[in-house]
XYZ file of C-alpha atoms in Angstrom:
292
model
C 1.414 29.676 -26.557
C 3.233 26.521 -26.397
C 2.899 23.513 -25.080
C 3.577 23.259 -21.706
C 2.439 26.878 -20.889
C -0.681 25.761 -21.990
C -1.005 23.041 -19.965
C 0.026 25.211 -16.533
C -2.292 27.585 -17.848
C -4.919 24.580 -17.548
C -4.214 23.709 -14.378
C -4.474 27.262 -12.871
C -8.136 27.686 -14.149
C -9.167 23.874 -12.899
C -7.576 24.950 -9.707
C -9.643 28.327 -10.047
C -12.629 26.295 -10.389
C -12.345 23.959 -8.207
C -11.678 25.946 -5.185
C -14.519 27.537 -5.744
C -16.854 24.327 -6.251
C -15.281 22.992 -2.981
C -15.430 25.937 -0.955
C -18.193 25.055 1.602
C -17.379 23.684 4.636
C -19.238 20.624 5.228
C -17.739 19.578 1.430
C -17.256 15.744 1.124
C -16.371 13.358 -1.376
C -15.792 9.099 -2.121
C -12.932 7.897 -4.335
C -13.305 3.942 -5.326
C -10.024 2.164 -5.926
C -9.094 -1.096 -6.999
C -5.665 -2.204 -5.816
C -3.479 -4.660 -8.103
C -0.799 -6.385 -7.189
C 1.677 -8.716 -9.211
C 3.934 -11.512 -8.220
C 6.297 -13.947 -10.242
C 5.271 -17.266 -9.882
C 8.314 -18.639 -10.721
C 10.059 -16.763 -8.049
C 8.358 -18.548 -5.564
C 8.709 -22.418 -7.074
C 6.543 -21.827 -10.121
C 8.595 -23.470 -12.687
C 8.437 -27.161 -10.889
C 4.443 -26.616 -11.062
C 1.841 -27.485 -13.476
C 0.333 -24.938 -15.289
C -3.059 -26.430 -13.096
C -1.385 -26.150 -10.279
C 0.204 -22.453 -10.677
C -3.329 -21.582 -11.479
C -5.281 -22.902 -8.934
C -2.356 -20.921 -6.814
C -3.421 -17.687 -8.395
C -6.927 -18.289 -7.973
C -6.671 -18.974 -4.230
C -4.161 -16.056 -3.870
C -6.173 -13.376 -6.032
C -7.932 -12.236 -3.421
C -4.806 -11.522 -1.308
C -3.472 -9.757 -4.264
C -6.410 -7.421 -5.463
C -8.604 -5.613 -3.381
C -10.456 -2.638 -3.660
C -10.867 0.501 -1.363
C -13.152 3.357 -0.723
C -11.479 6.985 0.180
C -13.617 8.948 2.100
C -12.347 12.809 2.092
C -12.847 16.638 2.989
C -10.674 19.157 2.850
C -7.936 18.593 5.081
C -9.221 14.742 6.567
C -9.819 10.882 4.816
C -9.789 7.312 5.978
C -9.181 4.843 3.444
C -11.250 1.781 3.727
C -11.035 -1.562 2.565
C -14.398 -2.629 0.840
C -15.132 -5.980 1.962
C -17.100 -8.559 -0.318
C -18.525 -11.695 0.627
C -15.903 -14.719 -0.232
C -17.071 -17.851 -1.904
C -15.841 -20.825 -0.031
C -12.460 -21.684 -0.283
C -11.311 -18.612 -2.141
C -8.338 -17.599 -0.484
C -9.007 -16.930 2.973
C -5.971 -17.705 4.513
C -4.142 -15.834 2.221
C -6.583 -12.859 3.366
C -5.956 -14.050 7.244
C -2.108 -13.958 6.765
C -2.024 -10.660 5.053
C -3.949 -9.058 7.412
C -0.967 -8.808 9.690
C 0.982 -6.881 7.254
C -1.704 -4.724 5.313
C -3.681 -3.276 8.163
C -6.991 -1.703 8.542
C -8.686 1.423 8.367
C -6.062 4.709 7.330
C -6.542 7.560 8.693
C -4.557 11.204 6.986
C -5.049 14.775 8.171
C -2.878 16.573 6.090
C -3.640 20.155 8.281
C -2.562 18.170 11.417
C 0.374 16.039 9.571
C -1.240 12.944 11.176
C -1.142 9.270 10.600
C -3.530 6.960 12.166
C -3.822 3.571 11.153
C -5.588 -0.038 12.476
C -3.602 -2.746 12.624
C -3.765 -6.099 14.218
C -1.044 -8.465 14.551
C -0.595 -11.912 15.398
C -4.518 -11.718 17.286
C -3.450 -8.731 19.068
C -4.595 -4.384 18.331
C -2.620 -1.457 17.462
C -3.135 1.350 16.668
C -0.307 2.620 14.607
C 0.476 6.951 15.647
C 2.624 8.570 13.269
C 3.461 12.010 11.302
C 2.534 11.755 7.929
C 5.725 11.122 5.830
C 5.882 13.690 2.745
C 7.542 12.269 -0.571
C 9.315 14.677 -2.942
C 6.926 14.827 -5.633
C 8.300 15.963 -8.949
C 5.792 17.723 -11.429
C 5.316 17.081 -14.266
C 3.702 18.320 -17.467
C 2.188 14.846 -18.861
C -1.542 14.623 -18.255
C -3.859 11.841 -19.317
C -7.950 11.091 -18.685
C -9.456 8.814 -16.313
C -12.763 9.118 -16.032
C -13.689 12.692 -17.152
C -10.919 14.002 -15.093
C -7.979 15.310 -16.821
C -4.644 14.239 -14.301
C -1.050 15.338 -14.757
C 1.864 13.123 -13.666
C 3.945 13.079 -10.863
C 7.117 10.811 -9.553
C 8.798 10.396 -6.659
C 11.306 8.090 -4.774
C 10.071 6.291 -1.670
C 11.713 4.712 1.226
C 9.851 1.411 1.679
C 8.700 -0.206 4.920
C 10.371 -3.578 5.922
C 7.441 -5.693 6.082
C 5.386 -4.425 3.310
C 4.777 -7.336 1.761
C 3.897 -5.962 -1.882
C 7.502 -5.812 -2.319
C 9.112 -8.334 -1.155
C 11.007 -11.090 -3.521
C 12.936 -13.787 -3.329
C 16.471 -13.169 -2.541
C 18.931 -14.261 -5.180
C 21.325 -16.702 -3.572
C 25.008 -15.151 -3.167
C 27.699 -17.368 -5.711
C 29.398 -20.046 -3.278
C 32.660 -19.692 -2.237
C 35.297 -21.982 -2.281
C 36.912 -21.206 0.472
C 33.811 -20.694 2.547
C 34.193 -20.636 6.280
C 30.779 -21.167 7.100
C 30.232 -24.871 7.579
C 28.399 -27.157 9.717
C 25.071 -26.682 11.591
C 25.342 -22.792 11.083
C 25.060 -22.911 7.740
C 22.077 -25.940 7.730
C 20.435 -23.182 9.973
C 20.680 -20.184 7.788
C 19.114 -22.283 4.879
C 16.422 -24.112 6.841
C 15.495 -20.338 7.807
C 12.720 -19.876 5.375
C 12.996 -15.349 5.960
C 15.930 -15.369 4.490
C 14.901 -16.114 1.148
C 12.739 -13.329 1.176
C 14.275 -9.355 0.335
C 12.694 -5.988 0.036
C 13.967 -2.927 -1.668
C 15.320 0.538 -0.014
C 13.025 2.648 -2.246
C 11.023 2.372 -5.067
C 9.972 4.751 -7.667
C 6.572 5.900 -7.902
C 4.208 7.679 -10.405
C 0.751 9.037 -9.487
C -1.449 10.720 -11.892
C -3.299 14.057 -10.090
C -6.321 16.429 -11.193
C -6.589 19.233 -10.190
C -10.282 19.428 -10.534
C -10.653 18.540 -7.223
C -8.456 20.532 -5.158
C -7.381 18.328 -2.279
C -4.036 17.437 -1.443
C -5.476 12.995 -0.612
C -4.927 10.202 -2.375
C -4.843 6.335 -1.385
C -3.184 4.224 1.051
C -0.020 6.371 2.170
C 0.274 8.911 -1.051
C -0.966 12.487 -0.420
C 0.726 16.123 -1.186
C -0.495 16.351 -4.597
C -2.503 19.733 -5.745
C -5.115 17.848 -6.144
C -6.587 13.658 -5.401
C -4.296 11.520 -6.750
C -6.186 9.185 -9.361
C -3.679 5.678 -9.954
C -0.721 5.141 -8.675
C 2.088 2.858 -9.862
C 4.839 1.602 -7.572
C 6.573 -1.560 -7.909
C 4.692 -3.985 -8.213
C 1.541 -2.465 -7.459
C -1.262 -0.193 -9.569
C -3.845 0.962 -7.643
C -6.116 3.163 -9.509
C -9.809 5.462 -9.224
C -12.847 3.791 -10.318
C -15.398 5.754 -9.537
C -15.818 9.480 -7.593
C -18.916 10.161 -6.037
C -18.890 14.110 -5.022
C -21.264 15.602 -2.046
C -23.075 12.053 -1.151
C -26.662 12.985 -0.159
C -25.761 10.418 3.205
C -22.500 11.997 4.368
C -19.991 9.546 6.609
C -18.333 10.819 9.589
C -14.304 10.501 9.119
C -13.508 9.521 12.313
C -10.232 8.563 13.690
C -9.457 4.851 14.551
C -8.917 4.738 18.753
C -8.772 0.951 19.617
C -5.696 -0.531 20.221
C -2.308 -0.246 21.760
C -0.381 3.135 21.277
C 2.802 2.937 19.499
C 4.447 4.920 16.638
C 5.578 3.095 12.673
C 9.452 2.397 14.562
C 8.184 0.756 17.384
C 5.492 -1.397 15.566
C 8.013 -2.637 13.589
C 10.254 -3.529 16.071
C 7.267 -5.597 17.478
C 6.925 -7.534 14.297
C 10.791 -7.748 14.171
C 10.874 -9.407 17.494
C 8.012 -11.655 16.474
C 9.142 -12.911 13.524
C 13.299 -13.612 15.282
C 11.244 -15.464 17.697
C 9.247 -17.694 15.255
C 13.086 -18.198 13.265
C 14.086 -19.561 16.575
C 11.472 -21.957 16.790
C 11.523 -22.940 13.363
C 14.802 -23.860 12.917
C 15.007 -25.475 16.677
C 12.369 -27.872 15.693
C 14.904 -28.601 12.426
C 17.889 -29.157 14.021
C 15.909 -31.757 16.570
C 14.537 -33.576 13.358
């Protein structure tokens, strides 16, 4: 038997098994993730710092950066959760209280339903983000590795990313001048006083999420799902955000229910919210610069 035959072969009988072990109804499980994201420091002004300064930056901003999460699943529901800690003093809550507007809160996936649910405040004001659940293309593959004591199998895809997701964005490399340039004047002071258009994110990004089969869902964290089985880590970009710890059948069970507060409106029309928003605070931004 070769290789890869052996491995399919493998996945059938975990499959096999597991939709057996999960057949009950009132079947429930908790995945623990801890989120990571990167950023280049000198990207952002790192190489005029100190190396005390860029650190003390890192410190403040860790907590922006890496979080962890609890996903809360049965067979065809989960919300993923941020899990809160206590902060020290001074350890990057602002950073937290700016993000906030662009990471959202509570997630909410029924893959039987195709729905989307998420919390999301903006700016001191609720939503409550409505949407189908966007499938990715997943290609299988027939690489597995362990985490934990669950053997996962790879998978990749392309995704479209959102405008304002702030775990990719960069800083936009300037265009080469021109000599002939036509732009002159105060339109051009205002297009570099405006501080967004330094900033860039990709069309898509490629993604790789490791899978087992061994439990038999279809979940996984923050937007990924349509695996046969929970997705385990996931790479994309800049960001890892990988399983930690499973806890299957928790004697205290949680109720998965669906986030209701906030105003209606669907991914599109949230972002053209924020869009509005953020053309608004450009305005006032670069009024107040052209009066200095």
């Amino acid at each position: 038997m070769n290789k890869s035959l052996l491995k399919l072969t493998f996945t059938f009988v975990a499959l096999l098994f597991g939709l057996n072990t999960f057949a009950q109804d009132d079947f429930q499980g908790k995945a623990y993730y801890m989120s990571k994201t990167t950023m280049d420091m000198d990207q952002w002004g790192g190489r005029e710092m100190s190396p005390d300064q860029k650190k003390r930056i890192e410190e403040r901003m860790k907590s922006f950066l890496e979080k962890e999460y609890i996903l809360t699943f049965n067979k065809s529901e989960s919300i993923y959760k941020e899990d809160e800690k206590l902060e020290a003093p001074g350890s990057g809550r602002g950073w937290g209280g700016f993000a906030s507007s662009f990471t959202g809160g509570p997630k909410y996936k029924n893959v039987k339903d195709q729905e989307l649910l998420q919390d999301q405040e903006f700016f001191g004001k609720q939503f409550l983000i409505k949407d189908a659940l966007k499938p990715l293309e997943w290609k299988m593959g027939t690489e597995t590795k362990q985490i934990g004591q669950y053997t996962c199998f790879k998978a990749t895809a392309t995704k479209v990313v959102d405008e304002f997701d702030w775990r990719s964005m960069r800083r936009r490399q300037p265009p080469p001048k021109k000599k002939d340039s036509s732009e002159t004047g105060d339109s051009a002071k205002a297009d570099s006083d405006d501080p967004m258009n330094e900033i860039e994110v990709p069309k898509t990004i490629e993604v790789v999420a490791w899978y087992t089969p061994q439990i038999p869902i279809n979940q996984g964290p923050d937007d990924y799902w349509g695996l046969p089985g929970l997705i385990l880590e996931v790479n994309a970009d800049r960001t890892t955000i990988l399983c930690t710890k499973i806890v299957m059948n928790p004697e205290e069970k949680e109720d998965i229910d669906k986030p209701k507060k906030g105003d209606e409106v669907t991914q599109a029309e949230y972002n053209d919210i924020v869009t509005k928003k953020m053309t608004e605070m450009r305005e006032m931004y670069s009024g107040r610069g052209r009066r200095n």
